[in-house]
């Protein structure tokens, strides 16, 4: 029987060391590229003469569409393996979190497969996103009232 100390030692030996600095740099660069891509779409759409309000809607929709297509082609996951949080944090990560289970569970049917599982990964993002927005709103309101 393995003692907790021996087990912990085995886990430490078997677990690879995280390359924190390299992973952080990759996440920063890839996340930055996602933002640059969004900015390029923004500038292109503005040059085409679209109103500001429409451009603000089209840029995230375009990035979401690209992320879903890349997810469907199996490319997004390959990029995410190297980029880590650089692909998870932007809106493209949310699109991937919704599209992946939709594809994975489609063989189980539209309702019990796709419908029941589509938000398995994205659900916590929605919950904590809304929760964070509420906290931010309350803090903002308190600061506005007092100052």
Coordinates of N, CA, C and O in Angstrom, one line a residue:
X1 N 0.8 -1.2 0.0 CA 0.0 0.0 0.0 C 0.9 1.2 0.0 O 1.9 1.3 0.7
X2 N 0.5 2.2 -0.8 CA 1.3 3.4 -0.9 C 0.8 4.5 0.1 O -0.3 4.7 0.2
X3 N 1.8 5.0 0.8 CA 1.5 6.1 1.8 C 1.3 7.4 1.0 O 1.7 7.5 -0.1
X4 N 0.6 8.3 1.6 CA 0.3 9.6 1.0 C 1.6 10.3 0.6 O 1.7 11.0 -0.4
X5 N 2.7 10.1 1.4 CA 4.0 10.8 1.2 C 4.6 10.2 -0.1 O 5.1 10.9 -0.9
X6 N 4.5 8.8 -0.2 CA 5.1 8.2 -1.4 C 4.3 8.5 -2.6 O 4.9 8.7 -3.7
X7 N 3.0 8.6 -2.5 CA 2.2 8.9 -3.6 C 2.5 10.4 -4.1 O 2.7 10.6 -5.3
X8 N 2.7 11.3 -3.2 CA 3.0 12.7 -3.5 C 4.3 12.7 -4.2 O 4.5 13.4 -5.2
X9 N 5.3 12.0 -3.8 CA 6.6 11.9 -4.4 C 6.5 11.4 -5.8 O 7.1 11.9 -6.7
X10 N 5.7 10.3 -6.0 CA 5.5 9.7 -7.3 C 4.9 10.7 -8.3 O 5.3 10.9 -9.4
X11 N 3.9 11.5 -7.8 CA 3.2 12.5 -8.6 C 4.2 13.6 -9.0 O 4.2 14.0 -10.2
X12 N 5.0 14.0 -8.1 CA 5.9 15.1 -8.4 C 7.0 14.7 -9.4 O 7.4 15.4 -10.3
X13 N 7.4 13.4 -9.3 CA 8.4 12.9 -10.3 C 7.8 12.7 -11.7 O 8.4 12.9 -12.7
X14 N 6.5 12.3 -11.7 CA 5.8 12.0 -13.0 C 5.3 13.3 -13.7 O 5.2 13.3 -14.9
X15 N 5.1 14.3 -12.9 CA 4.5 15.6 -13.4 C 5.6 16.4 -14.1 O 6.7 16.7 -13.4
X16 N 5.4 16.9 -15.3 CA 6.5 17.7 -15.9 C 6.5 19.1 -15.2 O 5.4 19.6 -14.8
X17 N 7.6 19.7 -15.2 CA 7.7 21.1 -14.7 C 7.0 22.1 -15.7 O 7.2 21.9 -16.9
X18 N 6.3 23.0 -15.1 CA 5.7 24.0 -16.0 C 6.7 25.0 -16.4 O 7.5 25.5 -15.6
X19 N 6.6 25.4 -17.7 CA 7.5 26.4 -18.2 C 6.7 27.7 -18.1 O 6.2 28.2 -19.1
X20 N 6.6 28.3 -16.9 CA 5.8 29.4 -16.6 C 6.1 30.6 -17.5 O 5.3 31.2 -18.1
X21 N 7.4 31.0 -17.6 CA 7.8 32.1 -18.3 C 7.5 32.0 -19.8 O 6.9 32.9 -20.4
X22 N 7.8 30.8 -20.4 CA 7.6 30.6 -21.8 C 6.1 30.5 -22.1 O 5.6 31.1 -23.1
X23 N 5.3 29.9 -21.2 CA 3.9 29.8 -21.4 C 3.2 31.2 -21.3 O 2.3 31.5 -22.0
X24 N 3.7 32.0 -20.4 CA 3.1 33.4 -20.2 C 3.4 34.2 -21.4 O 2.5 34.9 -21.9
X25 N 4.6 34.1 -22.0 CA 5.0 34.9 -23.2 C 4.1 34.4 -24.3 O 3.6 35.3 -25.1
X26 N 4.0 33.1 -24.5 CA 3.1 32.6 -25.6 C 1.7 33.1 -25.5 O 1.1 33.5 -26.5
X27 N 1.2 33.0 -24.3 CA -0.2 33.4 -24.1 C -0.4 34.9 -24.4 O -1.4 35.3 -25.0
X28 N 0.6 35.7 -23.9 CA 0.5 37.1 -24.2 C 0.6 37.4 -25.7 O -0.2 38.3 -26.2
X29 N 1.5 36.8 -26.4 CA 1.7 37.0 -27.8 C 0.4 36.6 -28.6 O -0.1 37.3 -29.5
X30 N 0.0 35.4 -28.4 CA -1.2 34.9 -29.1 C -2.4 35.7 -28.8 O -3.2 36.1 -29.6
X31 N -2.7 36.0 -27.5 CA -3.8 36.8 -27.1 C -3.7 38.2 -27.7 O -4.7 38.7 -28.2
X32 N -2.5 38.7 -27.8 CA -2.3 40.0 -28.4 C -2.6 40.0 -29.9 O -3.1 40.9 -30.5
X33 N -2.2 38.8 -30.6 CA -2.5 38.7 -32.0 C -4.0 38.6 -32.2 O -4.5 39.2 -33.2
X34 N -4.8 38.0 -31.3 CA -6.2 38.0 -31.4 C -6.7 39.4 -31.3 O -7.6 39.8 -32.1
X35 N -6.2 40.2 -30.4 CA -6.6 41.6 -30.3 C -6.2 42.4 -31.5 O -7.0 43.2 -32.0
X36 N -5.1 42.2 -32.0 CA -4.6 42.9 -33.2 C -5.5 42.5 -34.4 O -5.9 43.4 -35.2
X37 N -5.9 41.3 -34.5 CA -6.8 40.8 -35.6 C -8.1 41.6 -35.5 O -8.7 42.1 -36.4
X38 N -8.6 41.7 -34.2 CA -9.9 42.4 -34.0 C -9.7 43.9 -34.4 O -10.6 44.4 -35.0
X39 N -8.6 44.5 -34.1 CA -8.4 45.9 -34.4 C -8.3 46.1 -35.9 O -8.8 47.1 -36.5
X40 N -7.6 45.1 -36.6 CA -7.5 45.2 -38.0 C -8.9 45.1 -38.7 O -9.2 45.8 -39.6
X41 N -9.8 44.2 -38.2 CA -11.1 44.1 -38.7 C -11.9 45.5 -38.4 O -12.6 45.9 -39.3
X42 N -11.7 46.0 -37.2 CA -12.3 47.3 -36.9 C -11.9 48.4 -37.9 O -12.7 49.1 -38.4
X43 N -10.6 48.5 -38.1 CA -10.1 49.5 -39.1 C -10.6 49.3 -40.5 O -11.0 50.2 -41.2
X44 N -10.6 48.0 -40.9 CA -11.1 47.7 -42.3 C -12.5 48.1 -42.4 O -12.9 48.7 -43.4
X45 N -13.4 47.7 -41.5 CA -14.8 48.0 -41.6 C -15.1 49.5 -41.5 O -16.0 50.0 -42.2
X46 N -14.3 50.2 -40.7 CA -14.5 51.7 -40.6 C -14.1 52.3 -42.0 O -14.7 53.2 -42.4
X47 N -13.0 51.8 -42.6 CA -12.6 52.3 -43.9 C -13.6 52.1 -45.0 O -13.7 52.8 -45.9
X48 N -14.3 51.0 -44.8 CA -15.4 50.6 -45.8 C -16.6 51.5 -45.6 O -17.6 51.4 -46.3
X49 N -16.6 52.4 -44.6 CA -17.6 53.3 -44.3 C -18.8 52.9 -43.5 O -19.8 53.6 -43.4
X50 N -18.6 51.8 -42.8 CA -19.7 51.3 -41.9 C -19.7 52.2 -40.6 O -18.7 52.7 -40.1
X51 N -20.9 52.4 -40.1 CA -21.1 53.2 -38.9 C -20.4 52.6 -37.7 O -20.3 51.3 -37.6
X52 N -20.0 53.3 -36.8 CA -19.3 52.9 -35.5 C -20.1 51.8 -34.8 O -19.6 50.8 -34.4
X53 N -21.4 52.0 -34.7 CA -22.3 51.0 -34.0 C -22.3 49.7 -34.7 O -22.2 48.7 -34.0
X54 N -22.3 49.6 -36.0 CA -22.3 48.4 -36.7 C -20.9 47.7 -36.6 O -20.8 46.5 -36.4
X55 N -19.9 48.5 -36.7 CA -18.5 47.9 -36.6 C -18.3 47.3 -35.2 O -17.7 46.2 -35.1
X56 N -18.8 47.9 -34.1 CA -18.7 47.4 -32.8 C -19.4 46.0 -32.6 O -19.1 45.3 -31.8
X57 N -20.4 45.8 -33.5 CA -21.1 44.5 -33.4 C -20.4 43.5 -34.3 O -20.4 42.3 -34.0
X58 N -20.0 44.0 -35.5 CA -19.4 43.0 -36.5 C -18.1 42.5 -36.1 O -17.8 41.3 -36.4
X59 N -17.2 43.2 -35.4 CA -15.9 42.7 -35.0 C -16.0 41.5 -34.1 O -15.4 40.5 -34.4
X60 N -16.7 41.5 -33.0 CA -16.8 40.3 -32.2 C -17.5 39.2 -32.9 O -17.0 38.0 -32.7
X61 N -18.5 39.5 -33.7 CA -19.2 38.4 -34.4 C -18.2 37.7 -35.4 O -18.2 36.5 -35.6
X62 N -17.4 38.5 -36.1 CA -16.4 38.0 -37.0 C -15.4 37.1 -36.3 O -15.0 36.0 -36.7
X63 N -14.9 37.6 -35.1 CA -13.9 36.8 -34.4 C -14.5 35.5 -33.9 O -13.9 34.5 -33.9
X64 N -15.8 35.6 -33.4 CA -16.5 34.4 -33.0 C -16.6 33.4 -34.1 O -16.4 32.2 -34.0
X65 N -17.0 33.9 -35.3 CA -17.2 33.1 -36.5 C -15.9 32.4 -36.9 O -15.8 31.2 -37.2
X66 N -14.8 33.1 -36.8 CA -13.5 32.5 -37.2 C -13.1 31.5 -36.2 O -12.6 30.4 -36.5
X67 N -13.4 31.7 -34.9 CA -13.0 30.7 -33.8 C -13.9 29.5 -34.0 O -13.3 28.4 -33.8
X68 N -15.1 29.6 -34.4 CA -16.0 28.4 -34.5 C -15.5 27.6 -35.8 O -15.4 26.4 -35.7
X69 N -15.2 28.3 -36.8 CA -14.7 27.6 -38.0 C -13.4 26.9 -37.7 O -13.2 25.7 -38.1
X70 N -12.5 27.6 -37.0 CA -11.2 26.9 -36.7 C -11.4 25.8 -35.7 O -10.7 24.8 -35.8
X71 N -12.4 25.9 -34.8 CA -12.7 24.8 -33.9 C -13.2 23.6 -34.7 O -12.8 22.4 -34.5
X72 N -14.1 23.8 -35.7 CA -14.7 22.8 -36.5 C -13.6 22.1 -37.3 O -13.7 20.9 -37.6
X73 N -12.6 22.8 -37.8 CA -11.5 22.2 -38.6 C -10.4 21.6 -37.7 O -9.5 21.0 -38.2
X74 N -10.6 21.7 -36.4 CA -9.6 21.1 -35.5 C -8.3 21.9 -35.3 O -7.3 21.5 -34.7
X75 N -8.3 23.2 -35.8 CA -7.1 24.0 -35.8 C -7.1 24.8 -34.5 O -6.0 25.0 -33.9
X76 N -8.2 25.2 -34.0 CA -8.2 26.0 -32.8 C -7.6 25.3 -31.6 O -6.8 25.9 -30.8
X77 N -7.9 24.0 -31.4 CA -7.3 23.3 -30.3 C -5.8 23.2 -30.4 O -5.1 23.2 -29.4
X78 N -5.3 23.1 -31.6 CA -3.8 23.0 -31.8 C -3.1 24.3 -31.5 O -2.1 24.4 -30.8
X79 N -3.8 25.4 -31.8 CA -3.3 26.7 -31.4 C -3.4 26.9 -29.9 O -2.4 27.4 -29.3
X80 N -4.5 26.5 -29.3 CA -4.7 26.6 -27.9 C -3.7 25.8 -27.1 O -3.3 26.2 -26.0
X81 N -3.2 24.7 -27.6 CA -2.2 23.9 -26.9 C -0.9 24.7 -26.7 O -0.3 24.5 -25.7
X82 N -0.6 25.5 -27.6 CA 0.6 26.3 -27.5 C 0.3 27.7 -26.8 O 1.2 28.2 -26.1
X83 N -0.8 28.2 -27.0 CA -1.1 29.6 -26.6 C -1.7 29.7 -25.2 O -1.7 30.7 -24.5
X84 N -2.3 28.6 -24.7 CA -2.9 28.5 -23.4 C -4.0 29.6 -23.2 O -4.9 29.7 -24.0
X85 N -3.8 30.4 -22.2 CA -4.8 31.5 -21.9 C -4.9 32.5 -23.0 O -5.8 33.3 -23.0
X86 N -3.9 32.6 -23.9 CA -4.0 33.5 -25.0 C -5.1 33.3 -25.9 O -5.6 34.2 -26.6
X87 N -5.6 32.1 -25.9 CA -6.8 31.8 -26.8 C -8.1 31.6 -25.9 O -9.2 31.5 -26.4
X88 N -7.9 31.4 -24.6 CA -9.0 31.1 -23.8 C -9.7 32.4 -23.3 O -10.9 32.5 -23.2
X89 N -8.9 33.4 -23.0 CA -9.4 34.7 -22.4 C -10.2 35.5 -23.4 O -11.3 36.0 -23.0
X90 N -9.8 35.7 -24.6 CA -10.6 36.6 -25.5 C -11.9 35.9 -25.8 O -12.2 34.7 -25.5
X91 N -12.8 36.6 -26.5 CA -14.1 36.1 -26.9 C -14.0 34.9 -27.7 O -14.9 34.0 -27.7
X92 N -12.9 34.7 -28.4 CA -12.7 33.5 -29.2 C -12.7 32.2 -28.4 O -13.2 31.2 -28.8
X93 N -12.2 32.3 -27.2 CA -12.2 31.2 -26.3 C -13.6 30.8 -25.9 O -13.9 29.6 -25.7
X94 N -14.5 31.7 -25.7 CA -15.8 31.4 -25.4 C -16.5 30.7 -26.5 O -17.3 29.8 -26.4
X95 N -16.3 31.2 -27.8 CA -16.8 30.6 -28.9 C -16.4 29.1 -29.1 O -17.1 28.2 -29.4
X96 N -15.1 28.9 -28.8 CA -14.5 27.6 -28.8 C -15.2 26.7 -27.7 O -15.5 25.5 -28.0
X97 N -15.4 27.3 -26.6 CA -16.0 26.5 -25.4 C -17.5 26.1 -25.7 O -17.9 25.1 -25.2
X98 N -18.1 26.8 -26.6 CA -19.5 26.5 -27.0 C -19.5 25.5 -28.2 O -20.2 24.6 -28.2
X99 N -18.6 25.8 -29.1 CA -18.6 25.0 -30.4 C -18.1 23.6 -30.1 O -18.6 22.6 -30.7
X100 N -17.1 23.4 -29.3 CA -16.5 22.1 -29.0 C -17.5 21.0 -28.5 O -17.6 20.0 -29.1
X101 N -18.3 21.3 -27.4 CA -19.2 20.3 -27.0 C -20.4 20.1 -28.0 O -20.9 19.1 -28.1
X102 N -20.7 21.2 -28.8 CA -21.7 21.1 -29.8 C -21.3 20.0 -30.8 O -22.2 19.2 -31.3
X103 N -20.1 20.1 -31.2 CA -19.6 19.1 -32.2 C -19.4 17.7 -31.6 O -19.8 16.7 -32.2
X104 N -19.0 17.7 -30.3 CA -18.7 16.4 -29.7 C -19.9 15.6 -29.4 O -19.9 14.4 -29.6
X105 N -21.0 16.2 -29.0 CA -22.2 15.5 -28.6 C -23.3 15.5 -29.7 O -24.4 15.0 -29.4
X106 N -23.0 15.9 -30.9 CA -24.1 15.9 -31.9 C -24.5 14.5 -32.3 O -25.7 14.4 -32.8
X107 N -23.7 13.5 -32.1 CA -24.1 12.1 -32.5 C -25.2 11.6 -31.5 O -25.9 10.7 -31.9
X108 N -25.4 12.3 -30.4 CA -26.4 11.9 -29.4 C -27.8 12.5 -29.7 O -28.7 12.4 -28.9
X109 N -27.8 13.3 -30.7 CA -29.1 14.0 -31.1 C -29.1 15.5 -30.8 O -28.2 16.0 -30.1
X110 N -30.0 16.2 -31.4 CA -30.1 17.6 -31.2 C -30.4 18.1 -29.8 O -29.9 19.0 -29.3
X111 N -31.4 17.4 -29.2 CA -31.8 17.8 -27.9 C -31.0 17.3 -26.7 O -30.4 18.0 -26.0
X112 N -30.8 15.9 -26.6 CA -30.1 15.3 -25.5 C -28.6 15.4 -25.8 O -27.8 15.2 -24.8
X113 N -28.2 15.6 -27.0 CA -26.8 15.6 -27.3 C -26.3 17.1 -27.3 O -25.7 17.6 -26.3
X114 N -26.5 17.7 -28.4 CA -26.0 19.1 -28.6 C -26.7 20.1 -27.6 O -26.0 20.8 -26.8
X115 N -28.0 20.0 -27.5 CA -28.8 21.0 -26.6 C -28.4 20.8 -25.2 O -28.2 21.8 -24.4
X116 N -28.3 19.6 -24.7 CA -28.0 19.4 -23.3 C -26.6 19.6 -22.9 O -26.3 19.9 -21.7
X117 N -25.6 19.5 -23.8 CA -24.2 19.6 -23.5 C -23.5 20.8 -24.0 O -22.3 21.0 -23.7
X118 N -24.2 21.7 -24.8 CA -23.5 22.8 -25.5 C -22.9 23.8 -24.5 O -21.8 24.4 -24.7
X119 N -23.5 24.0 -23.3 CA -23.0 24.9 -22.4 C -22.2 24.3 -21.2 O -22.0 25.0 -20.2
X120 N -21.8 23.1 -21.3 CA -21.1 22.4 -20.2 C -19.8 23.1 -19.9 O -19.5 23.3 -18.7
X121 N -19.1 23.5 -20.9 CA -17.8 24.3 -20.6 C -18.1 25.8 -20.5 O -17.4 26.5 -19.7
X122 N -19.0 26.3 -21.3 CA -19.2 27.7 -21.3 C -20.1 28.2 -20.1 O -20.1 29.4 -19.8
X123 N -20.9 27.3 -19.5 CA -21.8 27.6 -18.4 C -21.1 28.4 -17.3 O -21.6 29.4 -16.9
X124 N -20.0 27.8 -16.8 CA -19.3 28.5 -15.7 C -18.8 29.9 -16.1 O -18.8 30.8 -15.3
X125 N -18.4 30.0 -17.4 CA -18.0 31.3 -17.9 C -19.1 32.3 -17.8 O -19.0 33.5 -17.4
X126 N -20.3 31.9 -18.2 CA -21.5 32.7 -18.2 C -21.8 33.1 -16.7 O -22.0 34.3 -16.4
X127 N -21.8 32.1 -15.8 CA -22.2 32.4 -14.4 C -21.2 33.4 -13.8 O -21.6 34.4 -13.2
X128 N -19.9 33.1 -13.9 CA -18.9 34.0 -13.3 C -18.8 35.3 -14.0 O -18.5 36.3 -13.4
X129 N -19.1 35.3 -15.3 CA -19.1 36.6 -16.1 C -20.2 37.5 -15.6 O -19.9 38.7 -15.4
X130 N -21.4 36.9 -15.5 CA -22.5 37.7 -15.0 C -22.2 38.1 -13.5 O -22.5 39.3 -13.2
X131 N -21.7 37.2 -12.7 CA -21.4 37.6 -11.3 C -20.4 38.7 -11.2 O -20.5 39.6 -10.4
X132 N -19.3 38.6 -12.1 CA -18.3 39.6 -12.1 C -18.9 41.0 -12.5 O -18.5 42.0 -12.0
X133 N -19.8 40.9 -13.5 CA -20.4 42.2 -14.0 C -21.3 42.8 -12.9 O -21.3 44.0 -12.8
X134 N -22.0 42.0 -12.1 CA -22.8 42.5 -11.0 C -21.9 43.2 -10.0 O -22.1 44.3 -9.5
X135 N -20.8 42.5 -9.6 CA -19.9 43.1 -8.6 C -19.3 44.4 -9.2 O -19.2 45.4 -8.5
X136 N -18.8 44.4 -10.4 CA -18.3 45.6 -11.0 C -19.3 46.7 -11.0 O -19.0 47.8 -10.7
X137 N -20.5 46.4 -11.4 CA -21.6 47.4 -11.4 C -21.9 48.0 -10.1 O -22.0 49.2 -9.9
X138 N -21.9 47.2 -9.0 CA -22.1 47.7 -7.7 C -20.9 48.6 -7.2 O -21.2 49.6 -6.7
X139 N -19.7 48.1 -7.5 CA -18.5 48.9 -7.1 C -18.6 50.3 -7.9 O -18.3 51.3 -7.3
X140 N -18.9 50.2 -9.2 CA -19.0 51.4 -10.0 C -20.1 52.3 -9.4 O -19.8 53.5 -9.3
X141 N -21.2 51.8 -9.1 CA -22.3 52.6 -8.6 C -21.9 53.2 -7.3 O -22.2 54.4 -7.0
X142 N -21.2 52.5 -6.4 CA -20.8 53.0 -5.1 C -19.8 54.1 -5.3 O -19.8 55.2 -4.6
X143 N -18.9 54.0 -6.2 CA -17.9 55.0 -6.5 C -18.6 56.3 -7.1 O -18.2 57.4 -6.8
X144 N -19.5 56.1 -8.0 CA -20.3 57.2 -8.6 C -21.0 58.0 -7.5 O -21.1 59.2 -7.6
X145 N -21.7 57.2 -6.6 CA -22.5 57.9 -5.6 C -21.7 58.7 -4.6 O -22.0 59.8 -4.2
X146 N -20.6 58.1 -4.2 CA -19.7 58.8 -3.2 C -18.8 59.8 -3.7 O -18.3 60.7 -3.0
X147 N -18.4 59.7 -5.0 CA -17.4 60.6 -5.5 C -18.0 61.4 -6.6 O -17.9 61.9 -7.5

